[in-house]
Amino acid sequence: MSTPFNTKCMLYLTSVLILSCMKFVLATNFYRDFDILWGNGRGNILNNGKVLMLSLDESSGSGIQSKRAYMFSRIDMQIKLISGNSAGTVTTFYVASEGDKRDEIDIEFLGNLTGDPYTVHTNIYTKGKGDREQQFRLWFDPTTSFHTYTITWNPFMIAIYVDGTPIRVFKNMESSGVPYINELPMKVYASLWNADQWATRGGAIKTNWTEAPFITWFRNFKARGCVWMNGESTCNSGSSKSINQDWYKQKELDLSRNEMLKLVQHKHMVYNYCNDFNRFPLGLPQECH
C-alpha cells in the first residue's frame, strides 16, 4: 500500500513526464504560439497545430501574430510560397514592435509571373525609420518545397538567413550614432496580402484574381529568445538560458559564413540602399560607411 508521500511523489513524477512529453509534442504548434490577426477565415491552422495556411483573394489577405514578444531572439520559420503566377502578392515573415516609433526586421517575398524568380525584400526599421532595403533573388524555387528562413537579433547584430546561409547582416553601430533595435520587445508576424501597386516590377504586373485564392504554407516555427514578461526580458532577469546560446553571444559571422554572405550578395543581390546615390543625394546613411 502506498503512503501519502509515495503517492505524491508518483503523481509529481507522472506530471513531469506528461509535461515533458507535451513540450516535445507541442514543439511547433500554431494554436499555442500565434493568434490569427486578420483575414476573416482566410488564415487556417491545420494538422493539430503543426501547419499554418494563409490565403489571399480579391476581398482580403490574412495574417498572424505571435502571442509572445521577445527582446532579442532567433526565429525560424519554414515557408512554402505561392506556386504558379504569384504576381502582385506579398508573403511576409517579420518581427516588429508596436507604435509609431516601431522597430522591425522584415522579410518579404514579392511574387512574380510563372517561371520568374521571387524577390526577397528585406528592411530594418529603428525608431520608426526604415529605408534600409536590400533585395535578393533566391537561388532555388521556393514554391516546390519548404525552406527555412531565419531572423537572428541579439545585442550585437541582426542577421537574416535562408536555409542557414546568411544573406544580410546589420551590426550594432550605436557608438557611431546609428540607432539599433534594443529597447522595444517585438512579436513575430506572418501575412499574405495584395500589393500589386508596387510588388511586381514596380507595379507593372497586376494580380490575376482569376487564379485566386493564393496560398502560402508555414510550418516548424521555432523561437529561441528572451521572452518579454511583466515589463522585463527573461534574459535580464536571469531566468533564461538564451544568454548562454551561440545566437545570443554572436558578435560577427565566422569566416565560412562571412564568405557565404559575400557570395550571396555578389551573385544574388539585386538592390542595396547603400549603393543608391540617386536616392540619397546628400550622402548615404551613416551605417553604409
GROMACS .gro file of C-alpha atoms in nm:
model
  289
    1MET     CA    1   0.000   0.000   0.000
    2SER     CA    2   0.139   0.340  -0.099
    3THR     CA    3   0.195   0.605   0.164
    4PRO     CA    4   0.063   0.957   0.100
    5PHE     CA    5   0.423   1.070   0.047
    6ASN     CA    6   0.489   0.800  -0.216
    7THR     CA    7   0.159   0.877  -0.383
    8LYS     CA    8   0.251   1.245  -0.409
    9CYS     CA    9   0.591   1.152  -0.549
   10MET     CA   10   0.433   0.929  -0.811
   11LEU     CA   11   0.185   1.199  -0.907
   12TYR     CA   12   0.464   1.456  -0.933
   13LEU     CA   13   0.685   1.232  -1.147
   14THR     CA   14   0.389   1.146  -1.368
   15SER     CA   15   0.303   1.513  -1.417
   16VAL     CA   16   0.668   1.595  -1.500
   17LEU     CA   17   0.673   1.314  -1.756
   18ILE     CA   18   0.348   1.434  -1.911
   19LEU     CA   19   0.474   1.792  -1.930
   20SER     CA   20   0.800   1.676  -2.086
   21CYS     CA   21   0.611   1.479  -2.348
   22MET     CA   22   0.383   1.775  -2.412
   23LYS     CA   23   0.682   2.000  -2.463
   24PHE     CA   24   0.818   1.756  -2.719
   25VAL     CA   25   0.490   1.702  -2.899
   26LEU     CA   26   0.398   2.072  -2.893
   27ALA     CA   27   0.737   2.199  -3.006
   28THR     CA   28   0.567   2.351  -3.309
   29ASN     CA   29   0.208   2.449  -3.250
   30PHE     CA   30   0.046   2.748  -3.415
   31TYR     CA   31  -0.258   2.720  -3.188
   32ARG     CA   32  -0.036   2.771  -2.886
   33ASP     CA   33   0.210   3.025  -3.028
   34PHE     CA   34   0.001   3.252  -3.253
   35ASP     CA   35  -0.326   3.438  -3.289
   36ILE     CA   36  -0.485   3.480  -3.631
   37LEU     CA   37  -0.478   3.858  -3.651
   38TRP     CA   38  -0.690   3.926  -3.958
   39GLY     CA   39  -0.838   3.767  -4.269
   40ASN     CA   40  -1.191   3.666  -4.168
   41GLY     CA   41  -1.130   3.292  -4.203
   42ARG     CA   42  -0.859   3.310  -4.468
   43GLY     CA   43  -0.594   3.202  -4.221
   44ASN     CA   44  -0.624   2.844  -4.102
   45ILE     CA   45  -0.424   2.628  -3.860
   46LEU     CA   46  -0.419   2.266  -3.967
   47ASN     CA   47  -0.280   1.925  -3.875
   48ASN     CA   48  -0.327   1.966  -3.499
   49GLY     CA   49  -0.144   2.298  -3.498
   50LYS     CA   50   0.159   2.189  -3.698
   51VAL     CA   51   0.079   2.375  -4.021
   52LEU     CA   52  -0.047   2.724  -4.098
   53MET     CA   53  -0.215   2.818  -4.425
   54LEU     CA   54  -0.259   3.184  -4.521
   55SER     CA   55  -0.472   3.268  -4.823
   56LEU     CA   56  -0.546   3.575  -5.033
   57ASP     CA   57  -0.839   3.653  -5.259
   58GLU     CA   58  -0.974   3.973  -5.411
   59SER     CA   59  -1.151   4.066  -5.087
   60SER     CA   60  -0.872   4.017  -4.836
   61GLY     CA   61  -0.548   3.853  -4.735
   62SER     CA   62  -0.466   3.714  -4.390
   63GLY     CA   63  -0.209   3.734  -4.114
   64ILE     CA   64  -0.097   3.609  -3.774
   65GLN     CA   65   0.077   3.749  -3.467
   66SER     CA   66   0.273   3.562  -3.201
   67LYS     CA   67   0.132   3.553  -2.850
   68ARG     CA   68   0.475   3.622  -2.704
   69ALA     CA   69   0.705   3.918  -2.753
   70TYR     CA   70   1.084   3.894  -2.743
   71MET     CA   71   1.374   4.119  -2.654
   72PHE     CA   72   1.642   3.951  -2.869
   73SER     CA   73   1.566   3.621  -3.037
   74ARG     CA   74   1.642   3.364  -3.302
   75ILE     CA   75   1.327   3.299  -3.505
   76ASP     CA   76   1.299   3.018  -3.761
   77MET     CA   77   1.007   2.952  -3.993
   78GLN     CA   78   0.971   2.707  -4.278
   79ILE     CA   79   0.771   2.854  -4.565
   80LYS     CA   80   0.644   2.724  -4.899
   81LEU     CA   81   0.546   3.013  -5.123
   82ILE     CA   82   0.264   3.054  -5.377
   83SER     CA   83   0.324   2.841  -5.684
   84GLY     CA   84   0.250   2.949  -6.040
   85ASN     CA   85   0.153   3.308  -6.107
   86SER     CA   86   0.205   3.498  -5.783
   87ALA     CA   87   0.243   3.846  -5.937
   88GLY     CA   88   0.120   4.127  -5.716
   89THR     CA   89   0.121   3.921  -5.397
   90VAL     CA   90   0.345   3.966  -5.094
   91THR     CA   91   0.417   3.700  -4.834
   92THR     CA   92   0.580   3.836  -4.519
   93PHE     CA   93   0.767   3.696  -4.221
   94TYR     CA   94   0.895   3.956  -3.977
   95VAL     CA   95   0.934   4.075  -3.619
   96ALA     CA   96   0.808   4.414  -3.506
   97SER     CA   97   0.732   4.625  -3.201
   98GLU     CA   98   0.421   4.839  -3.161
   99GLY     CA   99   0.368   5.211  -3.205
  100ASP     CA  100   0.475   5.487  -3.443
  101LYS     CA  101   0.839   5.458  -3.336
  102ARG     CA  102   0.840   5.087  -3.404
  103ASP     CA  103   1.138   4.863  -3.458
  104GLU     CA  104   1.107   4.598  -3.728
  105ILE     CA  105   1.307   4.335  -3.916
  106ASP     CA  106   1.135   4.243  -4.242
  107ILE     CA  107   1.149   3.954  -4.485
  108GLU     CA  108   0.901   3.999  -4.770
  109PHE     CA  109   0.860   3.770  -5.070
  110LEU     CA  110   0.746   3.961  -5.376
  111GLY     CA  111   0.551   3.744  -5.616
  112ASN     CA  112   0.613   3.717  -5.989
  113LEU     CA  113   0.485   3.563  -6.310
  114THR     CA  114   0.506   3.188  -6.351
  115GLY     CA  115   0.866   3.079  -6.402
  116ASP     CA  116   1.018   3.410  -6.292
  117PRO     CA  117   1.201   3.419  -5.958
  118TYR     CA  118   1.066   3.563  -5.636
  119THR     CA  119   1.235   3.873  -5.499
  120VAL     CA  120   1.325   3.861  -5.130
  121HIS     CA  121   1.281   4.214  -4.998
  122THR     CA  122   1.443   4.289  -4.660
  123ASN     CA  123   1.426   4.602  -4.449
  124ILE     CA  124   1.524   4.714  -4.099
  125TYR     CA  125   1.337   4.982  -3.906
  126THR     CA  126   1.478   5.154  -3.599
  127LYS     CA  127   1.276   5.408  -3.402
  128GLY     CA  128   1.016   5.416  -3.681
  129LYS     CA  129   1.263   5.480  -3.963
  130GLY     CA  130   1.327   5.224  -4.236
  131ASP     CA  131   1.464   5.295  -4.583
  132ARG     CA  132   1.726   5.020  -4.542
  133GLU     CA  133   1.610   4.790  -4.821
  134GLN     CA  134   1.817   4.510  -4.966
  135GLN     CA  135   1.669   4.274  -5.225
  136PHE     CA  136   1.778   3.931  -5.345
  137ARG     CA  137   1.679   3.668  -5.597
  138LEU     CA  138   1.653   3.321  -5.447
  139TRP     CA  139   1.879   3.058  -5.598
  140PHE     CA  140   1.609   2.788  -5.582
  141ASP     CA  141   1.237   2.753  -5.646
  142PRO     CA  142   1.072   2.840  -5.311
  143THR     CA  143   0.731   2.709  -5.424
  144THR     CA  144   0.805   2.338  -5.463
  145SER     CA  145   0.908   2.263  -5.104
  146PHE     CA  146   0.957   2.422  -4.764
  147HIS     CA  147   1.268   2.627  -4.692
  148THR     CA  148   1.386   2.772  -4.362
  149TYR     CA  149   1.404   3.148  -4.315
  150THR     CA  150   1.574   3.279  -4.001
  151ILE     CA  151   1.595   3.612  -3.822
  152THR     CA  152   1.863   3.640  -3.553
  153TRP     CA  153   1.864   3.951  -3.337
  154ASN     CA  154   2.098   3.996  -3.043
  155PRO     CA  155   2.268   4.290  -2.866
  156PHE     CA  156   2.548   4.295  -3.126
  157MET     CA  157   2.398   4.225  -3.469
  158ILE     CA  158   2.096   4.135  -3.677
  159ALA     CA  159   2.132   3.858  -3.935
  160ILE     CA  160   1.891   3.711  -4.189
  161TYR     CA  161   1.946   3.356  -4.317
  162VAL     CA  162   1.797   3.137  -4.589
  163ASP     CA  163   1.845   2.766  -4.524
  164GLY     CA  164   2.135   2.854  -4.294
  165THR     CA  165   2.304   3.080  -4.550
  166PRO     CA  166   2.336   3.443  -4.435
  167ILE     CA  167   2.206   3.698  -4.683
  168ARG     CA  168   2.215   4.013  -4.470
  169VAL     CA  169   2.387   4.146  -4.157
  170PHE     CA  170   2.322   4.473  -3.973
  171LYS     CA  171   2.559   4.538  -3.684
  172ASN     CA  172   2.504   4.743  -3.372
  173MET     CA  173   2.673   5.076  -3.451
  174GLU     CA  174   2.525   5.287  -3.173
  175SER     CA  175   2.874   5.401  -3.082
  176SER     CA  176   2.881   5.574  -3.423
  177GLY     CA  177   2.537   5.731  -3.378
  178VAL     CA  178   2.335   5.471  -3.572
  179PRO     CA  179   2.018   5.367  -3.385
  180TYR     CA  180   1.987   4.997  -3.303
  181ILE     CA  181   1.699   4.770  -3.207
  182ASN     CA  182   1.744   4.709  -2.835
  183GLU     CA  183   1.473   4.895  -2.645
  184LEU     CA  184   1.133   4.760  -2.752
  185PRO     CA  185   1.012   4.397  -2.742
  186MET     CA  186   0.897   4.258  -3.075
  187LYS     CA  187   0.639   3.998  -3.174
  188VAL     CA  188   0.655   3.761  -3.472
  189TYR     CA  189   0.424   3.817  -3.768
  190ALA     CA  190   0.342   3.645  -4.096
  191SER     CA  191   0.097   3.763  -4.359
  192LEU     CA  192  -0.016   3.732  -4.718
  193TRP     CA  193  -0.161   4.036  -4.893
  194ASN     CA  194  -0.203   4.217  -5.223
  195ALA     CA  195   0.045   4.489  -5.318
  196ASP     CA  196   0.019   4.491  -5.695
  197GLN     CA  197   0.065   4.868  -5.698
  198TRP     CA  198   0.439   4.810  -5.635
  199ALA     CA  199   0.529   4.446  -5.564
  200THR     CA  200   0.599   4.308  -5.913
  201ARG     CA  201   0.818   4.510  -6.148
  202GLY     CA  202   0.728   4.829  -5.971
  203GLY     CA  203   0.355   4.765  -6.011
  204ALA     CA  204   0.363   4.698  -6.386
  205ILE     CA  205   0.229   4.344  -6.338
  206LYS     CA  206  -0.104   4.325  -6.158
  207THR     CA  207  -0.259   4.041  -5.959
  208ASN     CA  208  -0.460   3.797  -6.170
  209TRP     CA  209  -0.762   3.733  -5.949
  210THR     CA  210  -0.892   3.453  -6.169
  211GLU     CA  211  -0.618   3.240  -6.012
  212ALA     CA  212  -0.722   3.317  -5.654
  213PRO     CA  213  -0.715   3.203  -5.383
  214PHE     CA  214  -0.338   3.233  -5.347
  215ILE     CA  215  -0.196   3.019  -5.067
  216THR     CA  216   0.126   3.023  -4.866
  217TRP     CA  217   0.218   2.746  -4.619
  218PHE     CA  218   0.409   2.773  -4.292
  219ARG     CA  219   0.544   2.510  -4.053
  220ASN     CA  220   0.818   2.434  -3.797
  221PHE     CA  221   0.816   2.769  -3.623
  222LYS     CA  222   1.091   2.789  -3.361
  223ALA     CA  223   1.165   3.075  -3.124
  224ARG     CA  224   1.475   3.081  -2.909
  225GLY     CA  225   1.476   3.410  -2.736
  226CYS     CA  226   1.448   3.637  -2.440
  227VAL     CA  227   1.076   3.642  -2.369
  228TRP     CA  228   0.924   3.973  -2.260
  229MET     CA  229   0.729   3.914  -1.939
  230ASN     CA  230   0.591   4.164  -1.688
  231GLY     CA  231   0.783   4.451  -1.845
  232GLU     CA  232   1.116   4.273  -1.840
  233SER     CA  233   1.323   4.044  -2.060
  234THR     CA  234   1.385   3.696  -1.921
  235CYS     CA  235   1.750   3.743  -2.018
  236ASN     CA  236   1.775   4.045  -1.790
  237SER     CA  237   1.602   3.864  -1.507
  238GLY     CA  238   1.849   3.576  -1.530
  239SER     CA  239   1.569   3.323  -1.583
  240SER     CA  240   1.652   3.243  -1.945
  241LYS     CA  241   1.903   3.000  -2.093
  242SER     CA  242   1.911   3.212  -2.410
  243ILE     CA  243   2.202   3.424  -2.288
  244ASN     CA  244   2.425   3.115  -2.298
  245GLN     CA  245   2.332   3.021  -2.654
  246ASP     CA  246   2.554   3.089  -2.955
  247TRP     CA  247   2.299   3.306  -3.135
  248TYR     CA  248   2.284   3.546  -2.839
  249LYS     CA  249   2.659   3.583  -2.795
  250GLN     CA  250   2.747   3.611  -3.164
  251LYS     CA  251   2.917   3.943  -3.244
  252GLU     CA  252   3.000   3.866  -3.608
  253LEU     CA  253   2.981   3.585  -3.861
  254ASP     CA  254   3.251   3.323  -3.857
  255LEU     CA  255   3.488   3.306  -4.153
  256SER     CA  256   3.293   3.047  -4.355
  257ARG     CA  257   2.958   3.221  -4.312
  258ASN     CA  258   3.113   3.555  -4.393
  259GLU     CA  259   3.236   3.409  -4.722
  260MET     CA  260   2.886   3.274  -4.786
  261LEU     CA  261   2.742   3.620  -4.720
  262LYS     CA  262   2.981   3.781  -4.967
  263LEU     CA  263   2.900   3.521  -5.232
  264VAL     CA  264   2.522   3.563  -5.193
  265GLN     CA  265   2.546   3.942  -5.203
  266HIS     CA  266   2.770   3.928  -5.510
  267LYS     CA  267   2.561   3.678  -5.708
  268HIS     CA  268   2.205   3.726  -5.585
  269MET     CA  269   2.162   4.080  -5.451
  270VAL     CA  270   1.961   4.297  -5.691
  271TYR     CA  271   1.925   4.612  -5.480
  272ASN     CA  272   2.120   4.767  -5.193
  273TYR     CA  273   2.022   5.103  -5.047
  274CYS     CA  274   2.385   5.163  -4.962
  275ASN     CA  275   2.463   5.181  -5.335
  276ASP     CA  276   2.171   5.407  -5.428
  277PHE     CA  277   2.333   5.750  -5.462
  278ASN     CA  278   2.032   5.886  -5.653
  279ARG     CA  279   1.810   5.812  -5.358
  280PHE     CA  280   2.045   5.978  -5.110
  281PRO     CA  281   2.188   6.282  -5.296
  282LEU     CA  282   2.306   6.442  -4.970
  283GLY     CA  283   2.505   6.133  -4.877
  284LEU     CA  284   2.446   5.768  -4.794
  285PRO     CA  285   2.317   5.672  -4.449
  286GLN     CA  286   2.588   5.658  -4.187
  287GLU     CA  287   2.581   5.280  -4.147
  288CYS     CA  288   2.670   5.240  -4.516
  289HIS     CA  289   3.018   5.372  -4.443
   0.00000   0.00000   0.00000
